[in-house]
Short mmCIF file of C-alpha atoms in Angstrom, two decimals:
data_model
loop_
_atom_site.label_atom_id
_atom_site.label_comp_id
_atom_site.label_asym_id
_atom_site.label_seq_id
_atom_site.Cartn_x
_atom_site.Cartn_y
_atom_site.Cartn_z
CA MET A 1 -38.31 -45.33 -76.69
CA THR A 2 -37.15 -46.06 -73.13
CA VAL A 3 -39.68 -46.28 -70.29
CA LYS A 4 -38.53 -45.73 -66.70
CA TRP A 5 -40.50 -47.58 -64.07
CA THR A 6 -40.63 -46.46 -60.48
CA SER A 7 -41.65 -48.97 -57.86
CA PRO A 8 -44.23 -47.97 -55.24
CA ALA A 9 -41.69 -48.63 -52.48
CA ALA A 10 -39.12 -46.25 -54.01
CA SER A 11 -41.74 -43.56 -54.48
CA ALA A 12 -42.89 -43.85 -50.88
CA LEU A 13 -39.29 -43.72 -49.66
CA ARG A 14 -38.69 -40.57 -51.69
CA ASP A 15 -41.80 -38.95 -50.22
CA VAL A 16 -40.70 -39.76 -46.68
CA ALA A 17 -37.22 -38.36 -47.34
CA THR A 18 -38.72 -35.17 -48.77
CA ARG A 19 -40.93 -34.69 -45.71
CA LEU A 20 -38.05 -35.36 -43.33
CA LEU A 21 -35.86 -32.88 -45.18
CA GLY A 22 -38.58 -30.26 -44.93
CA LEU A 23 -39.03 -30.94 -41.20
CA VAL A 24 -35.28 -30.66 -40.55
CA SER A 25 -35.14 -27.40 -42.50
CA LEU A 26 -38.05 -26.01 -40.52
CA LEU A 27 -36.47 -26.98 -37.19
CA LEU A 28 -33.16 -25.44 -38.29
CA ILE A 29 -34.87 -22.17 -39.23
CA LEU A 30 -36.70 -22.07 -35.88
CA ALA A 31 -33.49 -22.78 -33.99
CA LEU A 32 -31.60 -20.06 -35.83
CA SER A 33 -34.43 -17.61 -35.21
CA ALA A 34 -34.46 -18.43 -31.51
CA CYS A 35 -30.72 -17.91 -31.04
CA SER A 36 -30.31 -14.96 -33.41
CA ALA A 37 -30.87 -12.44 -30.61
CA GLN A 38 -28.04 -14.05 -28.63
CA SER A 39 -25.76 -14.28 -31.67
CA ARG A 40 -25.87 -10.70 -32.87
CA ALA A 41 -24.07 -7.68 -31.45
CA THR A 42 -25.99 -5.37 -29.13
CA SER A 43 -27.25 -2.31 -31.00
CA PRO A 44 -26.14 1.18 -29.87
CA LYS A 45 -29.79 1.99 -29.16
CA GLU A 46 -30.14 -0.96 -26.77
CA VAL A 47 -26.81 -0.15 -25.09
CA ARG A 48 -28.00 3.39 -24.37
CA LYS A 49 -31.35 2.13 -23.08
CA LEU A 50 -29.76 -0.38 -20.70
CA ALA A 51 -27.03 2.04 -19.55
CA GLY A 52 -29.67 4.64 -18.70
CA GLY A 53 -31.98 2.22 -16.89
CA ALA A 54 -32.70 2.50 -13.19
CA GLN A 55 -30.74 -0.65 -12.32
CA ALA A 56 -27.62 0.57 -14.11
CA GLN A 57 -27.89 4.04 -12.60
CA GLN A 58 -28.22 2.69 -9.05
CA SER A 59 -25.26 0.36 -9.54
CA ARG A 60 -23.19 3.17 -11.09
CA LYS A 61 -23.90 5.44 -8.12
CA ALA A 62 -23.00 2.75 -5.57
CA ALA A 63 -19.76 1.85 -7.37
CA GLU A 64 -18.65 5.47 -7.61
CA GLU A 65 -19.41 6.12 -3.94
CA HIS A 66 -17.31 3.08 -2.99
CA LEU A 67 -14.33 4.15 -5.11
CA ARG A 68 -14.49 7.77 -3.95
CA ALA A 69 -14.57 6.58 -0.32
CA ILE A 70 -11.18 4.94 -0.89
CA VAL A 71 -9.80 8.13 -2.45
CA ASN A 72 -11.06 10.20 0.48
CA ALA A 73 -9.69 7.74 3.05
CA TYR A 74 -6.15 8.42 1.81
CA ALA A 75 -6.75 12.16 2.06
CA LYS A 76 -8.21 11.84 5.57
CA ASN A 77 -6.00 9.18 7.16
CA THR A 78 -2.58 9.74 5.58
CA PRO A 79 -0.26 12.75 5.12
CA LEU A 80 -1.23 12.96 1.42
CA SER A 81 -3.08 16.04 0.10
CA LEU A 82 -5.70 15.26 -2.55
CA GLY A 83 -5.21 17.34 -5.69
CA LEU A 84 -6.98 15.68 -8.61
CA VAL A 85 -9.51 12.89 -9.19
CA THR A 86 -10.28 11.26 -12.52
CA VAL A 87 -13.36 9.14 -13.26
CA ASP A 88 -13.55 6.99 -16.39
CA ASP A 89 -16.91 5.26 -16.84
CA MET A 90 -17.88 3.36 -19.99
CA CYS A 91 -20.66 0.98 -21.06
CA ALA A 92 -20.13 -1.25 -24.09
CA GLY A 93 -22.42 -3.59 -25.95
CA GLY A 94 -21.66 -7.26 -26.47
CA SER A 95 -20.20 -8.42 -29.76
CA ALA A 96 -21.67 -10.83 -32.28
CA LYS A 97 -21.04 -14.55 -31.75
CA GLN A 98 -17.32 -15.21 -31.74
CA TRP A 99 -16.63 -18.53 -33.43
CA PHE A 100 -12.86 -18.16 -33.48
CA PHE A 101 -10.56 -16.72 -30.77
CA PRO A 102 -13.43 -15.94 -28.35
CA THR A 103 -12.86 -13.20 -25.75
CA GLY A 104 -16.18 -13.57 -23.96
CA ASP A 105 -17.52 -10.26 -25.30
CA ASP A 106 -20.29 -12.19 -27.08
CA ARG A 107 -21.77 -13.43 -23.81
CA TYR A 108 -23.32 -10.19 -22.63
CA LYS A 109 -25.74 -7.53 -23.89
CA ILE A 110 -23.96 -4.76 -22.02
CA ARG A 111 -21.03 -4.34 -19.69
CA CYS A 112 -20.25 -1.19 -17.69
CA ASP A 113 -16.84 -0.55 -16.14
CA MET A 114 -15.53 2.25 -13.95
CA ARG A 115 -12.03 3.32 -13.03
CA ILE A 116 -11.06 6.07 -10.59
CA THR A 117 -7.55 7.45 -10.19
CA ALA A 118 -6.45 10.02 -7.63
CA TYR A 119 -3.41 12.28 -7.52
CA TYR A 120 -2.04 13.64 -4.24
CA GLY A 121 0.67 16.08 -3.28
CA ALA A 122 3.37 15.59 -0.65
CA ASP A 123 6.54 17.23 0.60
CA PRO A 124 9.54 15.30 -0.80
CA ARG A 125 11.60 16.34 2.21
CA ARG A 126 9.18 14.35 4.38
CA ILE A 127 8.92 11.31 2.09
CA ALA A 128 9.83 8.85 4.87
CA ASP A 129 7.19 10.29 7.23
CA VAL A 130 4.62 10.32 4.41
CA LEU A 131 5.21 6.64 3.64
CA ASP A 132 5.25 5.82 7.34
CA GLY A 133 1.84 7.47 7.68
CA ILE A 134 0.40 5.59 4.68
CA LEU A 135 1.63 2.23 5.96
CA ALA A 136 0.41 2.99 9.48
CA ALA A 137 -3.05 3.70 8.02
CA GLY A 138 -2.81 0.36 6.22
CA ASP A 139 -2.09 -1.34 9.54
CA ASP A 140 -5.14 0.33 11.09
CA ASP A 141 -7.29 -0.81 8.17
CA SER A 142 -6.14 -4.43 8.31
CA SER A 143 -7.86 -7.09 10.37
CA ASP A 144 -6.18 -10.17 11.88
CA GLY A 145 -3.29 -9.81 9.46
CA ALA A 146 -5.51 -9.57 6.36
CA PRO A 147 -4.99 -6.48 4.16
CA GLY A 148 -7.57 -3.75 4.55
CA SER A 149 -10.18 -3.11 1.90
CA THR A 150 -9.53 0.65 1.85
CA ILE A 151 -5.76 0.97 2.36
CA PRO A 152 -4.35 -2.51 1.71
CA PHE A 153 -0.65 -1.82 2.30
CA PRO A 154 0.69 -3.13 5.64
CA HIS A 155 3.72 -1.58 7.29
CA GLY A 156 7.10 -2.19 5.69
CA ARG A 157 9.96 -0.93 7.83
CA ALA A 158 12.56 -1.63 5.14
CA LEU A 159 10.96 0.87 2.74
CA VAL A 160 10.65 3.59 5.37
CA ASN A 161 14.21 2.99 6.65
CA TYR A 162 15.54 3.24 3.09
CA TYR A 163 13.93 6.66 2.66
CA ARG A 164 15.22 7.74 6.06
CA GLY A 165 18.72 6.81 4.91
CA HIS A 166 19.00 4.07 7.54
CA GLY A 167 18.81 1.03 5.31
CA LEU A 168 19.56 -0.49 1.93
CA ASN A 169 17.23 -0.52 -1.05
CA PRO A 170 14.65 -3.23 -0.16
CA SER A 171 14.48 -4.22 -3.85
CA GLY A 172 18.20 -4.97 -4.02
CA PRO A 173 21.51 -3.05 -4.13
CA ASN A 174 21.39 -2.45 -7.89
CA ALA A 175 17.62 -2.03 -8.20
CA PRO A 176 16.05 1.32 -9.13
CA GLU A 177 14.54 3.48 -6.41
CA PRO A 178 11.42 1.74 -5.05
CA ALA A 179 8.51 4.06 -5.84
CA LEU A 180 5.60 1.64 -5.92
CA LEU A 181 3.25 -0.22 -3.62
CA SER A 182 1.03 -2.72 -5.39
CA ASP A 183 -1.98 -4.84 -4.49
CA PRO A 184 -4.54 -6.57 -6.74
CA SER A 185 -7.03 -3.84 -5.89
CA GLN A 186 -4.75 -0.77 -5.93
CA THR A 187 -1.41 0.58 -7.05
CA LEU A 188 0.24 3.52 -5.30
CA SER A 189 3.18 5.11 -7.09
CA TRP A 190 5.12 8.33 -6.59
CA ASP A 191 7.80 10.61 -8.01
CA THR A 192 11.30 9.35 -7.32
CA VAL A 193 13.24 11.65 -4.97
CA ARG A 194 16.53 9.83 -4.31
CA SER A 195 17.49 8.64 -7.77
CA SER A 196 19.66 10.75 -10.07
CA GLN A 197 17.37 9.70 -12.94
CA LYS A 198 13.98 11.10 -12.06
CA LYS A 199 10.83 9.13 -12.83
CA LEU A 200 7.75 11.30 -12.44
CA VAL A 201 4.05 10.50 -12.32
CA ASP A 202 2.48 11.17 -15.71
CA GLU A 203 -0.49 13.37 -16.49
CA PRO A 204 -3.83 11.52 -16.86
CA ASP A 205 -5.02 10.67 -20.36
CA LEU A 206 -7.24 13.20 -22.08
CA CYS A 207 -10.96 12.66 -21.68
CA PRO A 208 -12.85 11.11 -24.58
CA ALA A 209 -16.05 12.81 -25.66
CA ASN A 210 -18.61 12.74 -22.86
CA ASP A 211 -21.77 10.90 -23.88
CA PRO A 212 -23.60 9.84 -20.70
CA PRO A 213 -24.86 7.36 -19.77
CA VAL A 214 -22.72 5.37 -22.24
CA THR A 215 -19.45 7.27 -21.77
CA ARG A 216 -18.60 9.51 -18.83
CA CYS A 217 -15.23 11.11 -18.15
CA LEU A 218 -14.52 13.52 -15.29
CA ARG A 219 -11.41 15.44 -14.26
CA GLU A 220 -11.96 17.17 -10.90
CA PRO A 221 -10.97 20.00 -10.82
CA SER A 222 -11.20 20.16 -14.60
CA THR A 223 -8.32 22.65 -14.94
CA LYS A 224 -5.93 21.00 -12.44
CA THR A 225 -2.88 19.13 -13.72
CA VAL A 226 -0.33 16.81 -12.15
CA ALA A 227 2.29 19.47 -12.83
CA ASP A 228 0.21 21.94 -10.78
CA ILE A 229 0.19 19.53 -7.83
CA ARG A 230 3.95 19.03 -8.11
CA ARG A 231 4.59 22.79 -8.17
CA GLN A 232 2.39 23.25 -5.10
CA HIS A 233 3.68 20.39 -2.94
CA GLY A 234 6.98 19.27 -4.41
CA MET A 235 6.06 15.71 -5.43
CA VAL A 236 3.08 13.66 -6.58
CA PHE A 237 1.57 10.35 -5.49
CA LYS A 238 -0.78 8.47 -7.82
CA LEU A 239 -3.45 6.06 -6.53
CA ALA A 240 -4.76 3.81 -9.33
CA ILE A 241 -7.73 1.75 -8.17
CA ALA A 242 -8.39 -1.39 -10.19
CA GLU A 243 -11.22 -1.10 -12.72
CA ILE A 244 -14.49 -2.64 -11.58
CA THR A 245 -17.42 -4.01 -13.59
CA TYR A 246 -20.49 -2.58 -11.90
CA TYR A 247 -23.23 -3.63 -14.33
CA ARG A 248 -23.49 -6.54 -16.75
CA VAL A 249 -26.42 -8.23 -18.45
CA SER A 250 -26.03 -11.59 -20.19
CA LYS A 251 -27.27 -12.17 -23.73
CA ASP A 252 -30.20 -14.25 -22.48
CA GLY A 253 -31.15 -11.46 -20.07
CA LYS A 254 -31.34 -13.87 -17.14
CA THR A 255 -28.03 -13.01 -15.50
CA VAL A 256 -27.58 -9.46 -14.25
CA LYS A 257 -24.52 -8.36 -12.29
CA THR A 258 -24.70 -5.16 -10.29
CA TRP A 259 -22.25 -3.58 -7.89
CA ARG A 260 -23.00 -5.32 -4.60
#
C-alpha cells in the first residue's frame, strides 16, 4: 500500500490558489456583465423607442427644415423650376461588438441619417443663362471668397462660355460634356445638351416600405417622375445634398449627437 503525504505548506498554497481562481472568475463574470450591454446589437424595440423619442424627433425636424431650405433656395434664387423632392430618412441600431474588420457600427445604440434630393426643370435652349444664374446665386451666397452654405458654387466663366459657344470645353478638348458641379456638401448635375451621346438624369430609386419613425421615404409629388419634368421643361437638373447624421447615441448613452 502506498501512502501519499501532503505537507501543510502545499495544502495552504493550494487553498490560496483556489480562492484566487474563484476571485478572478467572479471579477471576470462581473466585467462581462457590465460590458454586455455595450457589446450586443441594439434590439429593434430599442431602436424604435429611441427613434420616436422627443430628442430624435426635434433633431429630425430641424435637419429636414435645413435641407429643404437649400432646395427652396435654388427654386427661389436661380432660373431652375422645382419639380420633385425626395426624402430618405433611416434610423439603424448599432451592431454587436466587432472584433475583426471594425466599421464603427458597434459604437452606437442608434444612428439616424437623412438625405434629400431635388429635381428641377429648365429650358435647354437657355442652358448658358440657367448656369449663369446658378453661379451668380453662388457668388451672392459666398462670403469673403468662401463658398456659401446654401449654394456653394462660385462663378465659373469658362463653363458658361462653353455653353454659349464662345469657349472650349473647360474639362479638356477630348473630355465629355461637362454636366456636373460638385462640392463636399452638394452635387448638381444635369442632362447633357451639346453631346451627341446623351446622358440623362436618372429616376430616383423606389421607396422602401415606410415604417416611421425608423424608416421614412417621401416622393413629393408622389406621382411625379423625372421624365415628367423633362417633358414639361426640356431638361432636368438634379441637386443631391450630402447625407447628414442628425441623431446618434453612443453605446454608453453618454454621447448624444443631434442636428445643431
